[in-house]
Coordinates of C-alpha atoms in Angstrom, one line a residue:
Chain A
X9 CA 22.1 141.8 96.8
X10 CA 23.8 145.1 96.9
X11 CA 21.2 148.5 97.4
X12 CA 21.5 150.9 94.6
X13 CA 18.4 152.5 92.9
X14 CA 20.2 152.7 89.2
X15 CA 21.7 149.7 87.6
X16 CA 23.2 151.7 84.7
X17 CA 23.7 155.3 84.6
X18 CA 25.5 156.4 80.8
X19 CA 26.0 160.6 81.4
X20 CA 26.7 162.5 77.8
X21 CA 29.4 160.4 76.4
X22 CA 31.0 161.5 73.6
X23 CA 32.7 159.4 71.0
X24 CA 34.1 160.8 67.5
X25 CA 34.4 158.7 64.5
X26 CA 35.6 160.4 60.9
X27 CA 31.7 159.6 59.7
X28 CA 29.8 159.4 62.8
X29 CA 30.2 160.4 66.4
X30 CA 28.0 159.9 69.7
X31 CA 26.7 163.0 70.7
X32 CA 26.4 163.6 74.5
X33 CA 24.5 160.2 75.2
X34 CA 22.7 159.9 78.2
X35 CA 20.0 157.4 79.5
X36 CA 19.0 155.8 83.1
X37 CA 18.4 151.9 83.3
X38 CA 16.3 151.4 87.1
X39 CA 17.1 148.4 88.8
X40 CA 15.0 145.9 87.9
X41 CA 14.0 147.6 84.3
X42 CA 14.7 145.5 81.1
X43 CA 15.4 148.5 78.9
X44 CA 15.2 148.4 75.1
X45 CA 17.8 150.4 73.2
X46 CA 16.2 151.0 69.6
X47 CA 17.5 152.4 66.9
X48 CA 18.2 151.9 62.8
X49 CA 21.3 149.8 62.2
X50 CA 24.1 152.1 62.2
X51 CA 22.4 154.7 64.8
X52 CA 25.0 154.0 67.4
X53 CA 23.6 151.1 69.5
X54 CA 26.2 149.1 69.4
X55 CA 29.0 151.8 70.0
X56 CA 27.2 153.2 72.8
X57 CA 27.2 149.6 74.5
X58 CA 31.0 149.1 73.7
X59 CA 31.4 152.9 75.0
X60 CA 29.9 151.6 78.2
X61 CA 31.4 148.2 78.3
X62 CA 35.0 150.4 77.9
X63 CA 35.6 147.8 75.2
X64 CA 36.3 151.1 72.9
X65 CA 37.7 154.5 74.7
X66 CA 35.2 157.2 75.2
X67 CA 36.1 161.0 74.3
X68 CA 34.3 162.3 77.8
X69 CA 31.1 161.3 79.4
X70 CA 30.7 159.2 82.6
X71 CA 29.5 155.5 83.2
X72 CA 28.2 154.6 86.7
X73 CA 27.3 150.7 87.2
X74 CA 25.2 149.4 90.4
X75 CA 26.4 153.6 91.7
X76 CA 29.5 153.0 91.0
X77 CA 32.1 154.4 88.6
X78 CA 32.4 152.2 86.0
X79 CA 36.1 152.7 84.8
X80 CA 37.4 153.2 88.3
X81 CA 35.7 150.2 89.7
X82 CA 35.7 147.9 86.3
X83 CA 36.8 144.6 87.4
X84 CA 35.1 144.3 90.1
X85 CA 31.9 145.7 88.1
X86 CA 32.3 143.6 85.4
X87 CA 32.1 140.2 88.0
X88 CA 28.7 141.2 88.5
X89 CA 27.3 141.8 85.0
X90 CA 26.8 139.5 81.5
X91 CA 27.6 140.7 78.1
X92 CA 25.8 138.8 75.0
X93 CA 27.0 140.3 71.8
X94 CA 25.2 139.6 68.3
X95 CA 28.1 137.4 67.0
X96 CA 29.3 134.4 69.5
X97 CA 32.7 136.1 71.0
X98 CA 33.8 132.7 71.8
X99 CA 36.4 131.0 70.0
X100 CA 35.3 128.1 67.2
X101 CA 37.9 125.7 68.1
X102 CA 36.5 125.7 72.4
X103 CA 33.6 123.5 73.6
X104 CA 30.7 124.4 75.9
X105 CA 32.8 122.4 78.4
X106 CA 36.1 124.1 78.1
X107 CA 33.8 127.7 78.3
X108 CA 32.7 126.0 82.1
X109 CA 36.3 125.3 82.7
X110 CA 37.2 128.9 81.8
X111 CA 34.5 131.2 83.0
X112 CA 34.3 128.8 86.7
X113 CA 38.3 130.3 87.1
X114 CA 37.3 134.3 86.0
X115 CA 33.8 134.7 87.7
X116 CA 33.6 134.3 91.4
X117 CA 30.2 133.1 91.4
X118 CA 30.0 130.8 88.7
X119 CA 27.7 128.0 89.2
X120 CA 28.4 124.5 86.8
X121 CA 25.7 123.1 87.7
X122 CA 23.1 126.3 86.6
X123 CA 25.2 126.1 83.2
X124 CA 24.7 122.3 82.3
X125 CA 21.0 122.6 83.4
X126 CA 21.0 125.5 80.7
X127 CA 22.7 123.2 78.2
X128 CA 20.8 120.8 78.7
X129 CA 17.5 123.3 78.4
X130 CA 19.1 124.5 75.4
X131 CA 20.1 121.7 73.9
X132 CA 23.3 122.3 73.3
X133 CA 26.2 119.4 73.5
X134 CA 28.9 119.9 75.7
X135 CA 31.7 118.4 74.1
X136 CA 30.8 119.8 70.3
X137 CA 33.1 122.5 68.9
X138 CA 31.6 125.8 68.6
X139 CA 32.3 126.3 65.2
X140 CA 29.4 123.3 64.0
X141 CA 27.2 125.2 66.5
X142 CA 24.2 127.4 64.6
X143 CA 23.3 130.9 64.8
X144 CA 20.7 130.2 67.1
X145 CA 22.6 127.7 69.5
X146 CA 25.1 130.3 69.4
X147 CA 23.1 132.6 70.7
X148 CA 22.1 130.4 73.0
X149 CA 25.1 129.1 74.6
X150 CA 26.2 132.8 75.1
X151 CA 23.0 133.5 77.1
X152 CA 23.4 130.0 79.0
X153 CA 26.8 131.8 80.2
X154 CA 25.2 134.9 80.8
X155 CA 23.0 133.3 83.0
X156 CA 25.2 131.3 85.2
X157 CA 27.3 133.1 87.1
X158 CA 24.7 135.2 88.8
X159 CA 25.1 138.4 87.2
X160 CA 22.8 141.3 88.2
X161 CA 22.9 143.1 85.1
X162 CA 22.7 141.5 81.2
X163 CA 23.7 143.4 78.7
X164 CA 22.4 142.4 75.1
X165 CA 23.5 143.8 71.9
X166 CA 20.9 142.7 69.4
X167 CA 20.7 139.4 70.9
X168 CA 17.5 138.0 68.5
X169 CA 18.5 139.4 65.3
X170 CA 19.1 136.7 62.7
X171 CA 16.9 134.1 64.6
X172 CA 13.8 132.4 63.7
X173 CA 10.7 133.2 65.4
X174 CA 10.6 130.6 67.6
X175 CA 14.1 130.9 69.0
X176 CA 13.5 134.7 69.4
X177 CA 10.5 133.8 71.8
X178 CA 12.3 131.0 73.7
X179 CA 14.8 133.8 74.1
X180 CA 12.3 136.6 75.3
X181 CA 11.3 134.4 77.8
X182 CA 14.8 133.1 79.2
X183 CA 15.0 137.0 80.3
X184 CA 11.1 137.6 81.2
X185 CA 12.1 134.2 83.5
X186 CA 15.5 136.2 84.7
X187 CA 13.7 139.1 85.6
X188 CA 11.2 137.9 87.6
X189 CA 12.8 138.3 91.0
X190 CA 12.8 142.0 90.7
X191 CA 17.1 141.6 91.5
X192 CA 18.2 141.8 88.1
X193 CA 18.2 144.3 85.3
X194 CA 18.4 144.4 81.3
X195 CA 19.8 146.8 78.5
X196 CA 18.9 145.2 75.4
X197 CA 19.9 146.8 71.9
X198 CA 17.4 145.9 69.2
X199 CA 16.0 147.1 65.8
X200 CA 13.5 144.7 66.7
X201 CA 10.6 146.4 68.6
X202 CA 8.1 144.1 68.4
X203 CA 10.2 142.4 70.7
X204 CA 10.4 145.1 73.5
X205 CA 6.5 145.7 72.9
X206 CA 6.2 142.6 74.9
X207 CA 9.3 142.8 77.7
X208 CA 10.2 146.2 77.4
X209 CA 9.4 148.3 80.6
X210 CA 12.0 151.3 79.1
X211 CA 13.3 152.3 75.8
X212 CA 16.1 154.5 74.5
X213 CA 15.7 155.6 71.6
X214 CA 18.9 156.1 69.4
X215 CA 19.5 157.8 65.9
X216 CA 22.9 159.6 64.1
X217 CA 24.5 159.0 67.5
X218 CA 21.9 161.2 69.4
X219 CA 19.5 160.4 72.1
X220 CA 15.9 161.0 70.2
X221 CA 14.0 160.0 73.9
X222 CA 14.4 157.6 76.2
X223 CA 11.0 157.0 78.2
X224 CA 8.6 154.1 80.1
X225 CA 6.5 152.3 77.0
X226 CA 4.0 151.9 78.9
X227 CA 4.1 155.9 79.1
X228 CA 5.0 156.3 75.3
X229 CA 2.2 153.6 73.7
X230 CA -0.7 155.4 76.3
X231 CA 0.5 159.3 75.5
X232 CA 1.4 158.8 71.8
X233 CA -1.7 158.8 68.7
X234 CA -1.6 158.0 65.5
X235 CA -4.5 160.6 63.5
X236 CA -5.2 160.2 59.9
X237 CA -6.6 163.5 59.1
X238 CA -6.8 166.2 56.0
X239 CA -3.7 168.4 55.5
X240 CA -5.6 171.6 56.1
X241 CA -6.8 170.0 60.1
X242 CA -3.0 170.0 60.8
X243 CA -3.3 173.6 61.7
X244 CA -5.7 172.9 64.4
X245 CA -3.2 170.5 66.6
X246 CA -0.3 172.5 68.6
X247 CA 3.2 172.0 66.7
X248 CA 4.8 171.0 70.1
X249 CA 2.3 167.7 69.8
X250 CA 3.3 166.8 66.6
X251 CA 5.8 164.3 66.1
X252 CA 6.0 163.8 62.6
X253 CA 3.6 164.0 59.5
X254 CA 3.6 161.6 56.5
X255 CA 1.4 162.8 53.6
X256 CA 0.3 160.1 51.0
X257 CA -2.6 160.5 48.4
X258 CA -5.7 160.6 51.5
X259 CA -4.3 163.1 53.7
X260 CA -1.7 163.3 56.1
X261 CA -0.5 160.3 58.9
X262 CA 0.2 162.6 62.0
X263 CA 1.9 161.3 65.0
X264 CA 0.8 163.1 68.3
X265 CA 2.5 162.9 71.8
X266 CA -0.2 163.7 73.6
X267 CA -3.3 162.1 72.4
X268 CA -5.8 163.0 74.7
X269 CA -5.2 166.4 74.0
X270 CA -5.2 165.9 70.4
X271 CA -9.0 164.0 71.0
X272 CA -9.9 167.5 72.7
X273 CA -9.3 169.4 69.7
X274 CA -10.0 167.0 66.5
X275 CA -13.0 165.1 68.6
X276 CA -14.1 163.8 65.6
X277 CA -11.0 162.5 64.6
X278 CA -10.0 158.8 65.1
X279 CA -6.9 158.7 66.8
X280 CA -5.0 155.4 66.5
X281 CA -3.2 153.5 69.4
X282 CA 0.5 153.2 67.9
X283 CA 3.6 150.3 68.9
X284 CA 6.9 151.1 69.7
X285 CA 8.1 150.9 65.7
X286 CA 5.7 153.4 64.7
X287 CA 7.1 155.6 67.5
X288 CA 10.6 155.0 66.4
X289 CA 10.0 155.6 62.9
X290 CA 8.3 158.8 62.8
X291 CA 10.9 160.6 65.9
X292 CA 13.0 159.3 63.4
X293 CA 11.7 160.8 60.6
X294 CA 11.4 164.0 62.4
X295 CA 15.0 164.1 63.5
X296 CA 15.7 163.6 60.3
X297 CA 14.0 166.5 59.0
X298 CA 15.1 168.9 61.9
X299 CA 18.5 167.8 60.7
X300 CA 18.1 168.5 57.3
X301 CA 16.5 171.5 57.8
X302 CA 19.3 172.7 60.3
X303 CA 22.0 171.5 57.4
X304 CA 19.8 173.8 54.8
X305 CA 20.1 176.5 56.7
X306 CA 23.6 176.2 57.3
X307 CA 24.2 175.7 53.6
X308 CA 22.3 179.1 52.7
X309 CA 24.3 180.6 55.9
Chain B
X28 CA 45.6 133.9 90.2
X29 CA 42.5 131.6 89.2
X30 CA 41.5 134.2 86.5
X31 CA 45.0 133.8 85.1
X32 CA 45.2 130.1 85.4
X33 CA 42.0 129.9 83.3
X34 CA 42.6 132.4 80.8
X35 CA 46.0 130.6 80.4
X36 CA 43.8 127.3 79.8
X37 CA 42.3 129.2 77.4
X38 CA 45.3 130.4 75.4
X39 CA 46.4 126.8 75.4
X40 CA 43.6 125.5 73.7
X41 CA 43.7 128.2 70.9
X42 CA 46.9 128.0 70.1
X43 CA 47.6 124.2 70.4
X44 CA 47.1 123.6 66.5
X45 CA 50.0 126.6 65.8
X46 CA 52.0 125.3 68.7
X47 CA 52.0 121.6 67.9
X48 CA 53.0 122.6 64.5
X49 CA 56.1 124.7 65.6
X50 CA 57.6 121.8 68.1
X51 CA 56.9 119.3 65.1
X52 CA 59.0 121.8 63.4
X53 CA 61.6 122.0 65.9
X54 CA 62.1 118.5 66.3
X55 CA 62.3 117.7 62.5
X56 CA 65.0 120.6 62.7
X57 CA 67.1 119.2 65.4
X58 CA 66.8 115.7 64.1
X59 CA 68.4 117.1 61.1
X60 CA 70.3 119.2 63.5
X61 CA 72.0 116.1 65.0
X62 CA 72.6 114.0 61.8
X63 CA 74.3 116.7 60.3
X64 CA 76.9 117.0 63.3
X65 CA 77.0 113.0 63.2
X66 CA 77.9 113.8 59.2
X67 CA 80.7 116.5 60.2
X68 CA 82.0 114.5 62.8
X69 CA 82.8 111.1 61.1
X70 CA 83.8 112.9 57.6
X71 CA 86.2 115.5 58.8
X72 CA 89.8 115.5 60.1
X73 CA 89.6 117.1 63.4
X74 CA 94.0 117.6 63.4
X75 CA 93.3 119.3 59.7
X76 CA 90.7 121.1 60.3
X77 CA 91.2 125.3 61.5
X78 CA 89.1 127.2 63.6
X79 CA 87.9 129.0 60.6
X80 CA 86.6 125.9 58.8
X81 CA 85.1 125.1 62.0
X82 CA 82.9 128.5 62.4
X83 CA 82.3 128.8 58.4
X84 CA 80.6 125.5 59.1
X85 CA 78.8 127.0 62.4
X86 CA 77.4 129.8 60.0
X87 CA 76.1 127.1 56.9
X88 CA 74.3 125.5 59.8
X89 CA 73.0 128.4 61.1
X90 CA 71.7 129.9 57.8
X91 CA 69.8 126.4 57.6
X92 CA 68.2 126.5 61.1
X93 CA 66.7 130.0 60.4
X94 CA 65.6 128.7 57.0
X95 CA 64.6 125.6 58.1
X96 CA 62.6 127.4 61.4
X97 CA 61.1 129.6 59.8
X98 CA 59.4 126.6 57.0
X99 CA 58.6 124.7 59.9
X100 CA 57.1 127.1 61.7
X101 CA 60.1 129.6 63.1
X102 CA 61.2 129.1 66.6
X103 CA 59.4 132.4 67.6
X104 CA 56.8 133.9 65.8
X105 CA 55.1 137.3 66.6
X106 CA 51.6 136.2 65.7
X107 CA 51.3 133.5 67.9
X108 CA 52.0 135.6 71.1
X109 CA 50.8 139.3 69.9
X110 CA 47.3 139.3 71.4
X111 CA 44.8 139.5 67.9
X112 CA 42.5 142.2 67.4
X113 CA 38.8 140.9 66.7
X114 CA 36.3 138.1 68.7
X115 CA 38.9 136.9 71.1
X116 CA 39.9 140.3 72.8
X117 CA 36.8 141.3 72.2
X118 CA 35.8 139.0 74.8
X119 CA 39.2 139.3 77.1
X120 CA 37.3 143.2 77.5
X121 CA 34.1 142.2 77.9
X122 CA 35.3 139.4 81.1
X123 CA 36.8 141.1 84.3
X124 CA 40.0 140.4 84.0
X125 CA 42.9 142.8 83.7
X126 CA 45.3 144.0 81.6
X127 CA 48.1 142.6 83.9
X128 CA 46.7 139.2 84.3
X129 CA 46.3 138.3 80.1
X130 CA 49.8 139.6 79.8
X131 CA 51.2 137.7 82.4
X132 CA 49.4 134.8 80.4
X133 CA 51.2 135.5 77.4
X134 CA 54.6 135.9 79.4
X135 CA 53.8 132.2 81.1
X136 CA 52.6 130.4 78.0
X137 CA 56.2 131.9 76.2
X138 CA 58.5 130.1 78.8
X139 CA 56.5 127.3 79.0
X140 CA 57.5 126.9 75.7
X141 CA 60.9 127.8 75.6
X142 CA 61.0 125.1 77.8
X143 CA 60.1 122.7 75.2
X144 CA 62.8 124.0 73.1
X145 CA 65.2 124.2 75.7
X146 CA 64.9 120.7 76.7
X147 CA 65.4 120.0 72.9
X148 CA 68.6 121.7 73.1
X149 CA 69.7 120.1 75.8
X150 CA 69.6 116.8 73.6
X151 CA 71.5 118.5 71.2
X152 CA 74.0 119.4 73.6
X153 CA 74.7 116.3 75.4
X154 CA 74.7 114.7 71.6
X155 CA 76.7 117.0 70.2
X156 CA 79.4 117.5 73.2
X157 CA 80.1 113.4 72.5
X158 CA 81.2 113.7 68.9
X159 CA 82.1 117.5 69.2
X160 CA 85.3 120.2 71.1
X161 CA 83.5 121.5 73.6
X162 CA 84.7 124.7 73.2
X163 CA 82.0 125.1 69.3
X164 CA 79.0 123.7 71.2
X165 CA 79.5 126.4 73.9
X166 CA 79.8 129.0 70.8
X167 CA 77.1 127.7 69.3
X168 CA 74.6 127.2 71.9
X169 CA 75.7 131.0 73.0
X170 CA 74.7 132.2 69.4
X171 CA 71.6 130.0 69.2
X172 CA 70.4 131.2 72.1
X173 CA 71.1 135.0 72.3
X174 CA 69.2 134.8 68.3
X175 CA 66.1 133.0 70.7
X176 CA 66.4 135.8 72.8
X177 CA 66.6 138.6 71.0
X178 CA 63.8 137.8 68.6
X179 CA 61.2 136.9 71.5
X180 CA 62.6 141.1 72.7
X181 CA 62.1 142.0 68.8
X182 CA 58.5 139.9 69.0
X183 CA 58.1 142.3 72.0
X184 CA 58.7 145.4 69.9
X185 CA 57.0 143.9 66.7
X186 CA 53.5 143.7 69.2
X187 CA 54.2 147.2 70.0
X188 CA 54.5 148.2 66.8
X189 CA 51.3 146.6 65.2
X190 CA 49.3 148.0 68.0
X191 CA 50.7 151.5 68.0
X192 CA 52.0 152.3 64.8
X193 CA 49.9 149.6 62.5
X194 CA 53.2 148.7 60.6
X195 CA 52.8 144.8 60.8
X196 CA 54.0 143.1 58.4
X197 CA 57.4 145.8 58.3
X198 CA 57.8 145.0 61.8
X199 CA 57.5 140.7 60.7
X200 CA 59.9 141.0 58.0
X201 CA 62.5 143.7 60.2
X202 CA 62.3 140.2 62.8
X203 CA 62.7 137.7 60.1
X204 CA 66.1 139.6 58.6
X205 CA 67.1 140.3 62.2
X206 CA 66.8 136.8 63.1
X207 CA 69.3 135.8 60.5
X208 CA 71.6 138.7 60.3
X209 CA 72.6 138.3 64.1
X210 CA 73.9 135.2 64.1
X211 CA 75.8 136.0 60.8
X212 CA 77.6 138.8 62.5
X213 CA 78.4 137.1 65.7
X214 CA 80.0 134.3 63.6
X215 CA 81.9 137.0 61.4
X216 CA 82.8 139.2 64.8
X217 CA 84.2 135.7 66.4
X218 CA 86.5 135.1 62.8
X219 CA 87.9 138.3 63.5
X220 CA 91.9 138.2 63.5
X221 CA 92.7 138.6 66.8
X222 CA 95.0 142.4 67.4
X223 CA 97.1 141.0 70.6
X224 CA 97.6 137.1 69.3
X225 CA 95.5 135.8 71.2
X226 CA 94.9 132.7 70.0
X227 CA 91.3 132.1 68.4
X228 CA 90.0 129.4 70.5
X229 CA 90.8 131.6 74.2
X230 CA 89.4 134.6 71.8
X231 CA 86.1 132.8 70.8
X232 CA 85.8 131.2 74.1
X233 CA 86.2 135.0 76.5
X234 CA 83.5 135.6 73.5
X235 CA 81.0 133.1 74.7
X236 CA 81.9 134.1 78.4
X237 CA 81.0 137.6 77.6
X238 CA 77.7 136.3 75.8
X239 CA 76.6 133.7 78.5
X240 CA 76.7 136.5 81.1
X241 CA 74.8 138.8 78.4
X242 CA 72.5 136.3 77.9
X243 CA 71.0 135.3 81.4
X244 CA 72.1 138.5 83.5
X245 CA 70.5 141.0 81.0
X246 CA 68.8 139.7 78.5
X247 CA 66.5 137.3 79.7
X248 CA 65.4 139.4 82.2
X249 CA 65.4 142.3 79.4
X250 CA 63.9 140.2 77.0
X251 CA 60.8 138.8 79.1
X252 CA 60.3 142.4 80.7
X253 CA 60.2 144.1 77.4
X254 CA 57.9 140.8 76.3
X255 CA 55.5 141.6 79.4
X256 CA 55.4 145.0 79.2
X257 CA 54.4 144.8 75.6
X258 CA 51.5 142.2 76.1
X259 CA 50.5 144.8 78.8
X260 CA 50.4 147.8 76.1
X261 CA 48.6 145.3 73.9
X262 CA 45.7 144.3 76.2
X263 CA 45.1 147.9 77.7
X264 CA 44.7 149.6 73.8
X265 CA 41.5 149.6 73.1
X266 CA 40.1 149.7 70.1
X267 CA 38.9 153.3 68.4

């Protein structure tokens, strides 16, 4: 294996749509880091990774792979990483066999006997058209190609969504399994974060095209409280700590980025541990409110 | 060169269903092709007959293999070589091959079939040269082909067009009328009186001289580098 410290570097890419654009996007996935790229449906997740994959063109920004350009050295990057996309790319009318056929002639290392042990994991049959295949052998079949030509790098774009709980596990643990050399590396797009609560060691966190945070979990779910608390005890926390508030008929819901602080000056308050969707959905909430307080302004401007 | 040789084996197996169809298409078309010549050869009076009848007939006959191509499946057809937007180039992106190699996929995959119909031809031909003058068959194989020709250089431009300018289905009819309009004026150009008195059949066959040397010294070469290059434009658009 190659020495680099980065597996993926993305450096503010910019991409304009009529309705939406990605704003300077930026994030770092470590070698040997599964990273989880959260965000709403229509956030950008999936743009950013086509951005990246140079399946779409990219106004300006930089993409380094393994420390290496990424659209000076494409080919010869893309030999040495997996894509699985949310909807099968392959063809209805081909067969798990004719994918062996055709991926053993593009990818240098492509190993037949890895992919019919994963068909055979997977139950898939070899000879059955793609098209009778279900969402979830689909899904499957992709990853058993993923998987078997020794790439360092997977690249998921929502690779559970629209599976039933038990696939989504068998999934989780196909890449806990992949990871486990320390070699290999994941950037995983999911609204799904219960998911990355359990394989995540990074997440990016994506909303309106923007970068929200992008940060270790571990880090995130030990810094960040949850404090149910009057309105008028707001006052006493420092605005910088204060993700997001949410009143309802008790009080307020405030999120906190730095608990232990928070503990110092409400000791009497109980300060809940939080997972990785309440995270995304109160920096949510507050971007939100940033941007329609920003949009206000302009409006009274 | 393996890359290519398995993204070709990929092609193949897409587009078996459409090809299949076509050659069915071309064989019931030269099946009919031959039995028609059979049908002029036994009924007419060679002695009577003028060079004029001759070509008028060339021209019914070629009005009905554009018809009947295009029914069956046309002898080219842009959608079956343009590389498609959606899952499948989706994927060519996403593997790591280039540009170059799925356009020189498409390039191989189009002679390999003009191969096909080129050995068809060549049925025709050694039928037809037994009950026909030699002298039509070399016209009409000359008009037959430079039509094959020209639409696989318009296919080119209609594969340009859909992927730059998003005018498809303008750019599919401009090919369909083209593809029946050329032959029409070649027969019309070869009726032409002739200015010096040259007699028609030197005149029509200095015509097919002029058009076999066209034919393999320019255009094919034009036709399949236009093809190519346009394949190229295809694969390296990305989508916006």
């Amino acid at each position: 294996m190659e020495r680099y410290e980065n597996a993926i570097e993305v450096k503010e890419i910019t991409k304009s749509y009529p309705a939406f654009c990605l704003n300077q996007v930026s994030f770092t996935v470590p070698k040997g880091c599964i990273m989880g790229f959260i965000g709403q449906n229509g956030a950008g997740k999936t743009t950013t990774l086509r951005s990246i994959l140079h399946i779409t063109n990219i106004k300006s920004g930089e993409v380094r792979m393994f420390d290496q350009d990424f659209f000076e050295n494409e080919i010869e990057i893309k030999k040495r990483i997996a894509v699985v996309f949310d909807e099968t790319p392959f063809h209805g009318s081909l067969t798990a066999r004719d994918l062996n056929v055709i991926f053993g002639g593009i990818y240098p290392e492509w190993n037949k006997d890895t992919f019919y042990s994963y068909l055979q994991y997977f139950e898939i049959r070899e000879d059955q058209k793609i098209a009778a295949y279900s969402k979830g052998l689909k899904m499957k079949l992709q990853l058993a190609c993923a998987l078997s030509h020794n790439a360092e790098l997977l690249i998921l774009d929502e690779p559970t969504a629209g599976l039933d709980p038990v696939v989504r596990e068998e999934v989780l643990q196909i890449l806990l399994k992949y990871m486990e050399d320390g070699e290999h590396s994941i950037l995983m797009s999911t609204h799904i974060t219960s998911e990355l609560d359990k394989i995540a060691d990074m997440v990016t966190l994506i909303d309106h095209g923007s970068i929200l945070f992008s940060e270790r979990v571990d880090t995130l779910l030990e810094q960040h409280g949850l404090i149910k608390c009057a309105q008028e005890d707001l006052n006493r926390l420092d605005p910088e700590d204060i993700i997001s508030v949410r009143t309802n008929r008790f009080g307020v819901e405030v999120m906190v980025k730095d608990r232990e602080k928070a503990a110092n000056v409400m000791p009497e308050a109980i300060i809940d541990r939080v997972n990785l969707e309440d995270i995304m959905v109160f920096y949510v909430e507050r971007f939100r409110k940033e941007r329609a307080d920003e949009s206000g302004k302009l409006t009274t401007l | 060169m393996k890359a290519v040789n398995s993204l070709r084996y990929k092609e193949k197996l897409l587009t078996k269903p459409e090809r299949t169809k076509r050659h069915i298409g071309f064989l019931i078309m030269l099946a009919i092709y031959l039995v028609l010549i059979t049908g002029i050869n036994q009924s007419c009076d060679w002695d009577l007959l003028s060079w004029r009848h001759i070509s008028s007939f060339s021209a019914i006959l070629f009005f009905f293999i554009s018809w009947l191509g295009i029914a069956g499946g046309a002898l080219t057809a842009a959608p079956y070589s343009k590389p498609k937007e959606g899952k499948e180039s989706g994927w060519s992106y996403a593997l790591p091959v280039t540009a170059k190699d799925q356009a020189k996929v498409k390039l191989t995959l189009k002679l390999e079939d003009s191969i096909f119909y080129l050995g068809g031809i060549a049925i025709y031909s050694v039928y037809a040269s037994l009950h026909l003058e030699i002298i039509i068959l070399i016209f009409m194989l000359n008009v037959f082909f430079l039509g094959f020709l020209i639409a696989i250089g318009i296919e080119a431009l209609v594969s340009l067009d859909a992927y730059w300018l998003s005018k498809e289905k303008l750019s599919y009819m401009l090919l369909m009328i083209l593809w029946k309009v050329i032959p029409v004026v070649l027969i019309v150009f070869s009726l032409r009186p002739t200015a010096d008195g040259m007699p028609l059949e030197e005149s029509i066959f200095r015509l097919s001289t002029i058009q076999t040397f066209l034919l393999f010294l320019v255009l094919v070469p034009a036709a399949c580098g236009l093809y190519y290059y346009a394949m190229l434009k295809a694969y390296e658009t990305r989508a916006d």
